[in-house]
Short mmCIF file of C-alpha atoms in Angstrom, two decimals:
data_model
loop_
_atom_site.label_atom_id
_atom_site.label_comp_id
_atom_site.label_asym_id
_atom_site.label_seq_id
_atom_site.Cartn_x
_atom_site.Cartn_y
_atom_site.Cartn_z
CA MET Z 8 0.00 0.00 0.00
CA GLU Z 9 1.51 3.32 -1.11
CA LEU Z 10 0.25 5.18 1.96
CA GLY Z 11 2.20 2.84 4.24
CA ALA Z 12 5.47 3.50 2.41
CA GLU Z 13 4.85 7.25 2.51
CA ILE Z 14 4.14 7.20 6.25
CA ALA Z 15 7.23 5.06 6.86
CA ARG Z 16 9.39 7.58 4.96
CA ASP Z 17 7.97 10.53 6.90
CA PHE Z 18 8.19 8.93 10.35
CA GLU Z 19 11.41 6.91 10.11
CA GLY Z 20 12.92 6.59 13.60
CA ARG Z 21 9.95 8.25 15.34
CA GLU Z 22 7.61 5.31 16.13
CA PRO Z 23 4.26 7.02 15.45
CA LEU Z 24 1.05 6.05 17.23
CA LEU Z 25 -1.74 5.10 14.82
CA VAL Z 26 -5.14 5.81 16.36
CA GLY Z 27 -8.08 4.10 14.68
CA SER Z 28 -11.33 6.02 14.89
CA LEU Z 29 -13.86 3.24 15.43
CA LYS Z 30 -15.70 1.57 14.07
CA ALA Z 31 -15.41 1.78 10.32
CA SER Z 32 -11.65 2.35 10.12
CA PHE Z 33 -10.66 -0.96 11.70
CA VAL Z 34 -10.18 -2.89 8.44
CA PHE Z 35 -8.25 -0.05 6.82
CA LEU Z 36 -6.09 0.31 9.93
CA ALA Z 37 -5.29 -3.41 9.91
CA ASP Z 38 -4.12 -3.24 6.30
CA LEU Z 39 -2.32 0.08 6.76
CA SER Z 40 -0.45 -1.10 9.83
CA ARG Z 41 0.86 -4.14 7.95
CA ALA Z 42 1.97 -1.87 5.11
CA ILE Z 43 4.08 0.41 7.33
CA PRO Z 44 7.55 -1.16 7.55
CA ILE Z 45 8.73 0.84 10.58
CA ALA Z 46 7.99 0.44 14.29
CA HIS Z 47 4.68 1.98 15.27
CA ALA Z 48 2.04 1.56 17.98
CA LEU Z 49 -1.73 1.16 17.71
CA ASP Z 50 -4.60 2.51 19.74
CA PHE Z 51 -8.31 3.16 19.22
CA VAL Z 52 -10.83 5.84 20.01
CA GLU Z 53 -14.59 5.88 19.55
CA LEU Z 54 -16.98 8.82 19.65
CA ALA Z 55 -20.75 8.58 19.83
CA GLY Z 56 -22.11 9.93 16.56
CA TYR Z 57 -24.71 12.69 16.74
CA GLY Z 58 -28.14 11.30 17.42
CA SER Z 59 -26.91 7.74 17.67
CA ALA Z 60 -28.51 5.29 20.04
CA GLN Z 61 -25.23 5.31 21.95
CA MET Z 62 -25.71 9.00 22.79
CA GLY Z 63 -28.30 8.22 25.41
CA GLY Z 64 -29.79 11.71 25.06
CA HIS Z 65 -26.51 13.62 25.54
CA GLU Z 66 -26.39 17.05 23.85
CA GLN Z 67 -22.58 17.17 23.84
CA ILE Z 68 -20.19 14.82 22.13
CA ARG Z 69 -19.29 11.76 24.18
CA VAL Z 70 -16.19 9.59 24.06
CA LEU Z 71 -17.21 5.93 24.12
CA LYS Z 72 -13.61 4.70 24.12
CA ASP Z 73 -10.67 6.96 24.94
CA LEU Z 74 -7.02 6.32 24.18
CA ASP Z 75 -5.14 3.86 26.33
CA ALA Z 76 -1.77 5.40 25.43
CA ASP Z 77 -0.20 8.56 26.80
CA ILE Z 78 0.39 10.70 23.72
CA ARG Z 79 2.61 13.39 25.25
CA ASP Z 80 5.57 13.95 22.89
CA ARG Z 81 4.30 11.27 20.51
CA ASP Z 82 3.56 11.58 16.81
CA VAL Z 83 -0.12 10.73 16.52
CA LEU Z 84 -1.81 9.72 13.27
CA VAL Z 85 -5.60 9.52 13.42
CA ILE Z 86 -6.82 6.84 11.02
CA GLU Z 87 -10.21 7.65 9.50
CA ASP Z 88 -12.40 5.64 7.15
CA VAL Z 89 -13.77 8.78 5.51
CA ILE Z 90 -13.67 12.52 6.09
CA ASP Z 91 -16.75 14.52 5.08
CA THR Z 92 -17.65 17.63 7.07
CA GLY Z 93 -14.55 17.22 9.24
CA LEU Z 94 -16.55 17.80 12.44
CA THR Z 95 -15.52 14.50 14.03
CA LEU Z 96 -11.85 14.80 13.10
CA ASN Z 97 -11.80 18.41 14.25
CA TYR Z 98 -13.06 17.32 17.66
CA LEU Z 99 -10.47 14.53 17.90
CA VAL Z 100 -7.57 16.76 16.85
CA ARG Z 101 -8.53 19.50 19.31
CA THR Z 102 -8.91 16.95 22.10
CA PHE Z 103 -5.58 15.27 21.36
CA GLU Z 104 -3.72 18.58 21.12
CA LEU Z 105 -4.64 19.31 24.73
CA ARG Z 106 -2.50 16.30 25.67
CA HIS Z 107 0.68 17.82 24.19
CA PRO Z 108 1.63 15.35 21.47
CA ARG Z 109 4.67 16.12 19.29
CA SER Z 110 2.38 16.17 16.26
CA VAL Z 111 -1.14 15.19 15.21
CA GLY Z 112 -1.98 14.25 11.65
CA ALA Z 113 -4.71 12.30 9.92
CA VAL Z 114 -4.85 9.50 7.40
CA THR Z 115 -8.09 8.76 5.60
CA LEU Z 116 -9.01 6.02 3.21
CA LEU Z 117 -11.72 8.10 1.55
CA ASP Z 118 -12.10 11.85 1.36
CA ARG Z 119 -14.90 14.17 0.30
CA PRO Z 120 -13.15 17.53 0.60
CA TYR Z 121 -16.02 19.31 -1.14
CA ARG Z 122 -18.27 18.47 1.85
CA ARG Z 123 -15.91 20.05 4.40
CA LEU Z 124 -17.26 22.50 6.97
CA VAL Z 125 -13.99 22.63 8.92
CA ASP Z 126 -11.15 23.31 6.52
CA GLU Z 127 -8.03 23.64 8.64
CA LEU Z 128 -7.50 19.98 9.43
CA PRO Z 129 -4.15 18.14 9.38
CA VAL Z 130 -5.21 15.63 6.72
CA ARG Z 131 -1.78 14.46 5.52
CA TYR Z 132 -2.51 11.18 3.75
CA VAL Z 133 -5.54 10.49 1.55
CA GLY Z 134 -6.34 7.19 -0.12
CA PHE Z 135 -9.05 8.25 -2.53
CA VAL Z 136 -11.16 11.34 -3.14
CA VAL Z 137 -14.61 9.94 -3.78
CA PRO Z 138 -17.95 11.22 -5.11
CA ASP Z 139 -20.84 11.99 -2.79
CA GLU Z 140 -22.04 8.40 -2.65
CA LEU Z 141 -22.58 5.90 0.13
CA PHE Z 142 -20.25 2.92 0.51
CA VAL Z 143 -20.42 -0.30 2.49
CA GLY Z 144 -17.94 -3.12 3.04
CA TYR Z 145 -14.27 -3.00 4.07
CA GLY Z 146 -15.47 -1.84 7.52
CA PHE Z 147 -18.09 0.62 6.24
CA ASP Z 148 -21.63 -0.09 7.37
CA LEU Z 149 -25.20 0.77 6.62
CA ASP Z 150 -27.02 0.74 9.95
CA GLU Z 151 -24.43 -1.77 11.25
CA LYS Z 152 -24.75 -4.14 8.28
CA TRP Z 153 -22.31 -5.05 5.48
CA ARG Z 154 -19.09 -4.18 7.35
CA GLN Z 155 -17.78 -7.68 6.71
CA LEU Z 156 -17.77 -7.42 2.91
CA PRO Z 157 -14.16 -7.73 1.75
CA ASP Z 158 -14.19 -4.68 -0.51
CA LEU Z 159 -16.01 -1.38 -0.92
CA ARG Z 160 -19.42 -1.43 -2.59
CA LEU Z 161 -21.51 1.49 -3.76
CA VAL Z 162 -25.01 1.69 -2.26
CA HIS Z 163 -28.15 2.93 -3.99
CA LEU Z 164 -30.45 3.86 -1.13
CA ALA Z 165 -33.51 4.08 -3.34
CA ALA Z 166 -33.15 0.42 -4.20
CA GLU Z 167 -34.90 -2.13 -2.08
CA PRO Z 168 -33.14 -5.05 -0.30
CA GLY Z 169 -29.87 -6.13 -1.77
CA GLY Z 170 -29.30 -2.85 -3.57
CA LEU Z 171 -25.53 -3.05 -3.76
CA ASP Z 172 -23.36 -2.52 -6.81
CA MET E 16 -43.88 26.71 15.59
CA GLY E 17 -43.52 24.64 18.71
CA LEU E 18 -39.86 23.61 18.56
CA ASP E 19 -38.28 22.36 21.75
CA ILE E 20 -35.15 24.56 21.90
CA PRO E 21 -32.36 23.24 24.13
CA VAL E 22 -29.76 25.37 25.91
CA PHE E 23 -26.92 25.66 23.39
CA GLN E 24 -23.26 25.65 24.44
CA ALA E 25 -21.58 26.85 21.26
CA TYR E 26 -24.16 29.47 20.22
CA GLN E 27 -22.59 32.93 20.16
CA GLY E 28 -25.61 35.15 19.63
CA ALA E 29 -27.12 37.45 22.24
CA GLU E 30 -30.76 36.55 21.64
CA PRO E 31 -32.14 33.00 21.60
CA PRO E 32 -32.32 31.74 17.98
CA ARG E 33 -35.77 31.47 16.42
CA PHE E 34 -35.54 28.59 13.98
CA ALA E 35 -37.86 28.36 11.01
CA SER E 36 -37.89 24.57 10.87
CA GLN E 37 -37.05 21.33 12.61
CA ALA E 38 -34.18 20.85 10.15
CA GLU E 39 -32.54 24.12 11.24
CA LEU E 40 -32.89 23.08 14.88
CA GLU E 41 -31.25 19.73 14.11
CA CYS E 42 -28.37 21.43 12.33
CA ALA E 43 -27.87 23.74 15.33
CA LYS E 44 -27.80 20.70 17.60
CA VAL E 45 -25.16 19.06 15.40
CA LEU E 46 -22.91 22.13 15.49
CA ASP E 47 -23.36 22.35 19.24
CA TYR E 48 -22.70 18.63 19.66
CA TYR E 49 -19.32 18.96 17.95
CA GLY E 50 -18.47 22.20 19.77
CA ILE E 51 -18.39 24.40 16.66
CA PRO E 52 -19.20 28.04 17.59
CA TRP E 53 -22.14 29.29 15.52
CA LEU E 54 -24.59 32.12 14.91
CA TYR E 55 -28.06 31.87 13.41
CA GLU E 56 -28.85 34.07 10.39
CA PRO E 57 -26.52 36.89 11.48
CA THR E 58 -26.26 38.54 8.05
CA THR E 59 -28.64 39.42 5.25
CA PHE E 60 -26.91 39.88 1.90
CA VAL E 61 -28.53 42.11 -0.69
CA LEU E 62 -28.57 40.27 -4.01
CA GLU E 63 -30.49 42.69 -6.23
CA GLU E 64 -31.65 46.31 -6.05
CA ASP E 65 -33.88 48.39 -8.31
CA GLU E 66 -32.88 51.71 -9.93
CA GLU E 67 -33.75 53.61 -6.72
CA GLY E 68 -31.57 51.34 -4.63
CA ARG E 69 -34.48 49.49 -3.04
CA VAL E 70 -33.77 45.89 -2.20
CA ARG E 71 -35.45 43.50 -4.63
CA GLU E 72 -33.81 40.29 -3.49
CA ALA E 73 -31.85 39.38 -0.38
CA PHE E 74 -30.49 36.24 1.19
CA ALA E 75 -29.79 35.36 4.83
CA PRO E 76 -27.78 32.12 5.09
CA ASP E 77 -28.96 29.95 7.96
CA PHE E 78 -25.77 29.70 10.01
CA TYR E 79 -22.39 31.37 10.38
CA LEU E 80 -19.49 29.39 11.85
CA THR E 81 -17.47 32.06 13.60
CA GLU E 82 -14.16 30.15 13.88
CA GLN E 83 -14.28 29.03 10.25
CA GLY E 84 -15.58 32.34 8.86
CA LEU E 85 -18.05 30.21 6.94
CA TYR E 86 -21.76 30.60 6.20
CA ILE E 87 -23.80 27.45 5.78
CA GLU E 88 -27.19 27.05 4.19
CA LEU E 89 -29.38 24.01 4.73
CA THR E 90 -30.87 22.15 1.82
CA PHE E 91 -33.13 19.51 3.34
CA MET E 92 -35.93 20.27 0.96
CA LYS E 93 -37.36 19.16 -2.36
CA GLN E 94 -35.40 19.59 -5.59
CA SER E 95 -37.37 22.58 -6.97
CA LEU E 96 -36.56 24.61 -3.86
CA VAL E 97 -32.93 23.44 -3.90
CA THR E 98 -32.62 24.79 -7.45
CA ARG E 99 -33.96 28.16 -6.28
CA LYS E 100 -31.50 28.11 -3.41
CA ASN E 101 -28.61 27.27 -5.72
CA ARG E 102 -29.50 30.26 -7.87
CA LYS E 103 -29.37 32.53 -4.81
CA LEU E 104 -26.01 31.06 -3.82
CA ARG E 105 -24.65 31.70 -7.29
CA LYS E 106 -25.78 35.34 -7.10
CA LEU E 107 -24.27 35.73 -3.65
CA ARG E 108 -20.92 34.36 -4.82
CA GLU E 109 -20.93 36.71 -7.82
CA ARG E 110 -21.73 39.78 -5.76
CA TYR E 111 -19.70 38.88 -2.64
CA PRO E 112 -16.74 36.80 -3.90
CA ASP E 113 -14.95 36.96 -0.54
CA VAL E 114 -17.84 35.41 1.39
CA LYS E 115 -17.37 31.71 2.14
CA ILE E 116 -20.61 29.75 1.98
CA LYS E 117 -21.39 26.05 1.72
CA LEU E 118 -24.49 23.94 1.52
CA PHE E 119 -25.26 21.49 4.29
CA TYR E 120 -27.28 18.59 2.97
CA LYS E 121 -29.58 16.21 4.76
CA ARG E 122 -27.08 13.56 3.72
CA ASP E 123 -24.35 15.27 5.79
CA LEU E 124 -26.52 15.12 8.87
CA GLU E 125 -27.46 11.51 8.21
CA ARG E 126 -23.80 10.54 7.95
CA LEU E 127 -22.95 12.34 11.18
CA ALA E 128 -25.91 10.68 12.87
CA GLN E 129 -24.89 7.29 11.50
CA HIS E 130 -28.42 6.93 10.18
CA PHE E 131 -29.25 6.95 6.53
CA ARG E 132 -32.91 7.89 6.31
CA LEU E 133 -33.61 10.67 8.78
CA ASP E 134 -37.19 11.83 8.90
CA LEU E 135 -36.84 15.61 9.08
CA ALA E 136 -39.53 18.08 8.20
CA SER E 137 -38.08 20.90 6.13
#
């Protein structure tokens, strides 16, 4: 994977911490980690999405799973499945920066930069810029289904059951 | 209309916002949820005037994100009204090229909510 080689070049000798933003990024993170031929550590974080059942009525964002690692003086790379508005990544970056890391950057498999509401984000590595369509598979879900599909599929929401390309 | 307005944390206006629809309220909740400072309809842009300088057409984008310097306009509605809105946006960009404005679609909210068929009245 080209992204892995690029990250390895940029972080040689620095042992970055890759932080998977759950849930959808877990498959991408597994592949990315194996494609980075330098020492690096892994951790995970999960935020409750707006309006999700996991929110339990909270009006403010809630961390469902925080980092296990201490990130002070570490190079942190947030691993995202997709970046749209940037609201989630913006929250993560601001939160992590309060913990005094050496650097915070982001890697995303898919990007929709034309949907961005928050522009000044440290998105350093992008797999693919994609059209404004919905995907499932490779960790991406549709109401918690289809994550297990081995590759990305395009979804047509208007179609009735089984409407996958 | 009888909208149940919560106490907002990231709202930066002096007066409580008076939303025109449930969709606007939901968008405000999203911005608040993610801690993005916002204002509701703070600016009305004149788009067209007659020969005497009277305003013939104006446009007040729904939200202004103060940290981003960005206006956002909701488009949760049917296609004919979206087309009308796009025309206004085009005019605004022509007349005020330095103003940053983006559309916020129902799809954006659905993705943030991790639901894919939100039932929102527009």
